[in-house]
Tab-separated table of N, CA and C in Angstrom:
chain	number	residue	atom	x	y	z
A	1	MET	N	0.820	-1.191	0.000
A	1	MET	CA	0.000	0.000	0.000
A	1	MET	C	0.871	1.265	0.000
A	2	THR	N	1.921	1.261	0.796
A	2	THR	CA	2.792	2.425	0.875
A	2	THR	C	3.481	2.689	-0.457
A	3	SER	N	3.946	1.646	-1.118
A	3	SER	CA	4.623	1.835	-2.399
A	3	SER	C	3.656	2.400	-3.441
A	4	TRP	N	2.404	1.992	-3.399
A	4	TRP	CA	1.408	2.535	-4.323
A	4	TRP	C	1.144	4.008	-4.034
A	5	LEU	N	1.044	4.366	-2.757
A	5	LEU	CA	0.792	5.765	-2.405
A	5	LEU	C	1.957	6.664	-2.809
A	6	LEU	N	3.178	6.183	-2.617
A	6	LEU	CA	4.338	6.967	-3.014
A	6	LEU	C	4.381	7.169	-4.530
A	7	ALA	N	4.122	6.117	-5.274
A	7	ALA	CA	4.116	6.224	-6.741
A	7	ALA	C	2.965	7.106	-7.211
A	8	PHE	N	1.811	6.961	-6.605
A	8	PHE	CA	0.645	7.774	-6.964
A	8	PHE	C	0.938	9.251	-6.724
A	9	GLY	N	1.482	9.560	-5.572
A	9	GLY	CA	1.791	10.948	-5.242
A	9	GLY	C	2.812	11.558	-6.180
A	10	ALA	N	3.816	10.795	-6.550
A	10	ALA	CA	4.842	11.309	-7.452
A	10	ALA	C	4.261	11.614	-8.830
A	11	VAL	N	3.470	10.716	-9.367
A	11	VAL	CA	2.907	10.916	-10.704
A	11	VAL	C	1.875	12.046	-10.694
A	12	VAL	N	1.042	12.095	-9.680
A	12	VAL	CA	0.050	13.173	-9.591
A	12	VAL	C	0.750	14.524	-9.478
A	13	GLY	N	1.835	14.573	-8.722
A	13	GLY	CA	2.586	15.815	-8.588
A	13	GLY	C	3.164	16.289	-9.903
A	14	VAL	N	3.702	15.380	-10.678
A	14	VAL	CA	4.261	15.751	-11.987
A	14	VAL	C	3.154	16.227	-12.925
A	15	VAL	N	2.045	15.524	-12.959
A	15	VAL	CA	0.950	15.897	-13.855
A	15	VAL	C	0.330	17.223	-13.404
A	16	ALA	N	0.131	17.406	-12.110
A	16	ALA	CA	-0.470	18.638	-11.607
A	16	ALA	C	0.441	19.843	-11.850
A	17	ASN	N	1.726	19.592	-12.005
A	17	ASN	CA	2.687	20.663	-12.276
A	17	ASN	C	2.861	20.868	-13.784
A	18	TYR	N	1.902	20.378	-14.555
A	18	TYR	CA	1.909	20.497	-16.016
A	18	TYR	C	3.145	19.858	-16.624
A	19	GLY	N	3.559	18.726	-16.124
A	19	GLY	CA	4.727	18.036	-16.658
A	19	GLY	C	4.511	17.596	-18.091
A	20	GLY	N	4.847	18.443	-19.024
A	20	GLY	CA	4.712	18.109	-20.432
A	20	GLY	C	3.342	18.376	-21.014
A	21	LEU	N	2.427	18.927	-20.246
A	21	LEU	CA	1.080	19.188	-20.747
A	21	LEU	C	0.978	20.609	-21.267
A	22	GLY	N	0.288	20.760	-22.344
A	22	GLY	CA	0.043	22.087	-22.889
A	22	GLY	C	1.247	22.726	-23.553
A	23	LEU	N	2.246	21.929	-23.896
A	23	LEU	CA	3.427	22.502	-24.523
A	23	LEU	C	3.169	22.886	-25.976
A	24	THR	N	2.334	22.132	-26.649
A	24	THR	CA	2.060	22.432	-28.055
A	24	THR	C	0.676	23.023	-28.246
A	25	GLY	N	-0.164	22.958	-27.242
A	25	GLY	CA	-1.520	23.495	-27.348
A	25	GLY	C	-1.834	24.310	-26.114
A	26	GLY	N	-3.083	24.560	-25.930
A	26	GLY	CA	-3.514	25.301	-24.755
A	26	GLY	C	-3.431	24.443	-23.495
A	27	ALA	N	-3.358	25.112	-22.377
A	27	ALA	CA	-3.313	24.406	-21.098
A	27	ALA	C	-4.661	23.729	-20.832
A	28	PRO	N	-4.645	22.573	-20.194
A	28	PRO	CA	-5.907	21.893	-19.899
A	28	PRO	C	-6.692	22.643	-18.825
A	29	THR	N	-8.005	22.461	-18.847
A	29	THR	CA	-8.839	23.062	-17.812
A	29	THR	C	-8.640	22.302	-16.509
A	30	LEU	N	-9.120	22.861	-15.425
A	30	LEU	CA	-8.942	22.230	-14.115
A	30	LEU	C	-9.579	20.841	-14.034
A	31	PRO	N	-10.822	20.641	-14.521
A	31	PRO	CA	-11.377	19.280	-14.492
A	31	PRO	C	-10.582	18.282	-15.355
A	32	GLU	N	-10.110	18.753	-16.518
A	32	GLU	CA	-9.292	17.874	-17.364
A	32	GLU	C	-7.989	17.511	-16.655
A	33	LEU	N	-7.379	18.486	-16.019
A	33	LEU	CA	-6.127	18.247	-15.313
A	33	LEU	C	-6.326	17.303	-14.130
A	34	ALA	N	-7.413	17.485	-13.389
A	34	ALA	CA	-7.695	16.607	-12.251
A	34	ALA	C	-7.956	15.175	-12.717
A	35	GLY	N	-8.738	15.032	-13.788
A	35	GLY	CA	-9.008	13.697	-14.316
A	35	GLY	C	-7.752	13.020	-14.831
A	36	LEU	N	-6.936	13.773	-15.544
A	36	LEU	CA	-5.692	13.220	-16.055
A	36	LEU	C	-4.748	12.840	-14.918
A	37	ALA	N	-4.697	13.659	-13.881
A	37	ALA	CA	-3.836	13.364	-12.741
A	37	ALA	C	-4.285	12.088	-12.037
A	38	LEU	N	-5.587	11.899	-11.882
A	38	LEU	CA	-6.085	10.686	-11.226
A	38	LEU	C	-5.827	9.439	-12.066
A	39	VAL	N	-6.051	9.540	-13.365
A	39	VAL	CA	-5.820	8.388	-14.242
A	39	VAL	C	-4.331	8.064	-14.311
A	40	ALA	N	-3.496	9.083	-14.532
A	40	ALA	CA	-2.059	8.848	-14.620
A	40	ALA	C	-1.499	8.383	-13.279
A	41	GLY	N	-1.994	8.951	-12.190
A	41	GLY	CA	-1.541	8.525	-10.869
A	41	GLY	C	-1.898	7.077	-10.578
A	42	SER	N	-3.089	6.671	-10.974
A	42	SER	CA	-3.502	5.275	-10.772
A	42	SER	C	-2.667	4.324	-11.624
A	43	ALA	N	-2.411	4.709	-12.866
A	43	ALA	CA	-1.579	3.867	-13.733
A	43	ALA	C	-0.152	3.793	-13.201
A	44	GLY	N	0.379	4.911	-12.756
A	44	GLY	CA	1.726	4.917	-12.181
A	44	GLY	C	1.805	4.106	-10.908
A	45	ALA	N	0.773	4.199	-10.076
A	45	ALA	CA	0.758	3.427	-8.837
A	45	ALA	C	0.694	1.934	-9.125
A	46	ALA	N	-0.096	1.561	-10.119
A	46	ALA	CA	-0.226	0.146	-10.446
A	46	ALA	C	1.076	-0.427	-10.994
A	47	THR	N	1.781	0.337	-11.811
A	47	THR	CA	3.005	-0.197	-12.414
A	47	THR	C	4.220	0.010	-11.520
A	48	VAL	N	4.542	1.257	-11.234
A	48	VAL	CA	5.753	1.549	-10.456
A	48	VAL	C	5.613	1.065	-9.016
A	49	GLY	N	4.434	1.243	-8.429
A	49	GLY	CA	4.225	0.804	-7.049
A	49	GLY	C	4.318	-0.708	-6.890
A	50	THR	N	3.768	-1.438	-7.837
A	50	THR	CA	3.828	-2.901	-7.762
A	50	THR	C	5.257	-3.399	-7.942
A	51	VAL	N	5.968	-2.840	-8.900
A	51	VAL	CA	7.363	-3.236	-9.107
A	51	VAL	C	8.210	-2.874	-7.888
A	52	GLY	N	7.996	-1.684	-7.336
A	52	GLY	CA	8.727	-1.275	-6.138
A	52	GLY	C	8.450	-2.180	-4.958
A	53	PHE	N	7.200	-2.567	-4.774
A	53	PHE	CA	6.857	-3.484	-3.692
A	53	PHE	C	7.526	-4.832	-3.887
A	54	ALA	N	7.473	-5.340	-5.111
A	54	ALA	CA	8.071	-6.647	-5.380
A	54	ALA	C	9.574	-6.631	-5.132
A	55	LEU	N	10.252	-5.581	-5.572
A	55	LEU	CA	11.696	-5.479	-5.329
A	55	LEU	C	11.998	-5.367	-3.840
A	56	GLY	N	11.241	-4.536	-3.139
A	56	GLY	CA	11.449	-4.360	-1.705
A	56	GLY	C	11.205	-5.631	-0.928
A	57	ALA	N	10.140	-6.349	-1.263
A	57	ALA	CA	9.850	-7.613	-0.579
A	57	ALA	C	10.923	-8.661	-0.859
A	58	THR	N	11.426	-8.675	-2.088
A	58	THR	CA	12.498	-9.627	-2.438
A	58	THR	C	13.769	-9.319	-1.680
A	59	VAL	N	14.151	-8.062	-1.640
A	59	VAL	CA	15.365	-7.689	-0.915
A	59	VAL	C	15.207	-7.974	0.573
A	60	ARG	N	14.059	-7.660	1.137
A	60	ARG	CA	13.818	-7.934	2.556
A	60	ARG	C	13.912	-9.426	2.849
A	61	ARG	N	13.396	-10.255	1.949
A	61	ARG	CA	13.443	-11.687	2.143
A	61	ARG	C	14.878	-12.231	2.044
A	62	LEU	N	15.664	-11.665	1.112
A	62	LEU	CA	17.038	-12.120	0.931
A	62	LEU	C	17.939	-11.671	2.075
A	63	VAL	N	17.756	-10.464	2.558
A	63	VAL	CA	18.617	-9.907	3.599
A	63	VAL	C	18.216	-10.415	4.972
A	64	GLY	N	16.938	-10.425	5.229
A	64	GLY	CA	16.489	-10.755	6.591
A	64	GLY	C	16.057	-12.134	6.664
């Protein structure tokens, strides 16, 4: 759960800070930005958070 929250927060922060958005067109509206941040944050949490958890659990099992 913690790894998902960390990944979610990082991706939402980048998207909310217009990370690459609106560079070639107009800036997104607030509802569009919020929706994109939630979708991108969920996708980032599912991928990066799951991989991070798996690596952390593996290292913990090997070391401890």
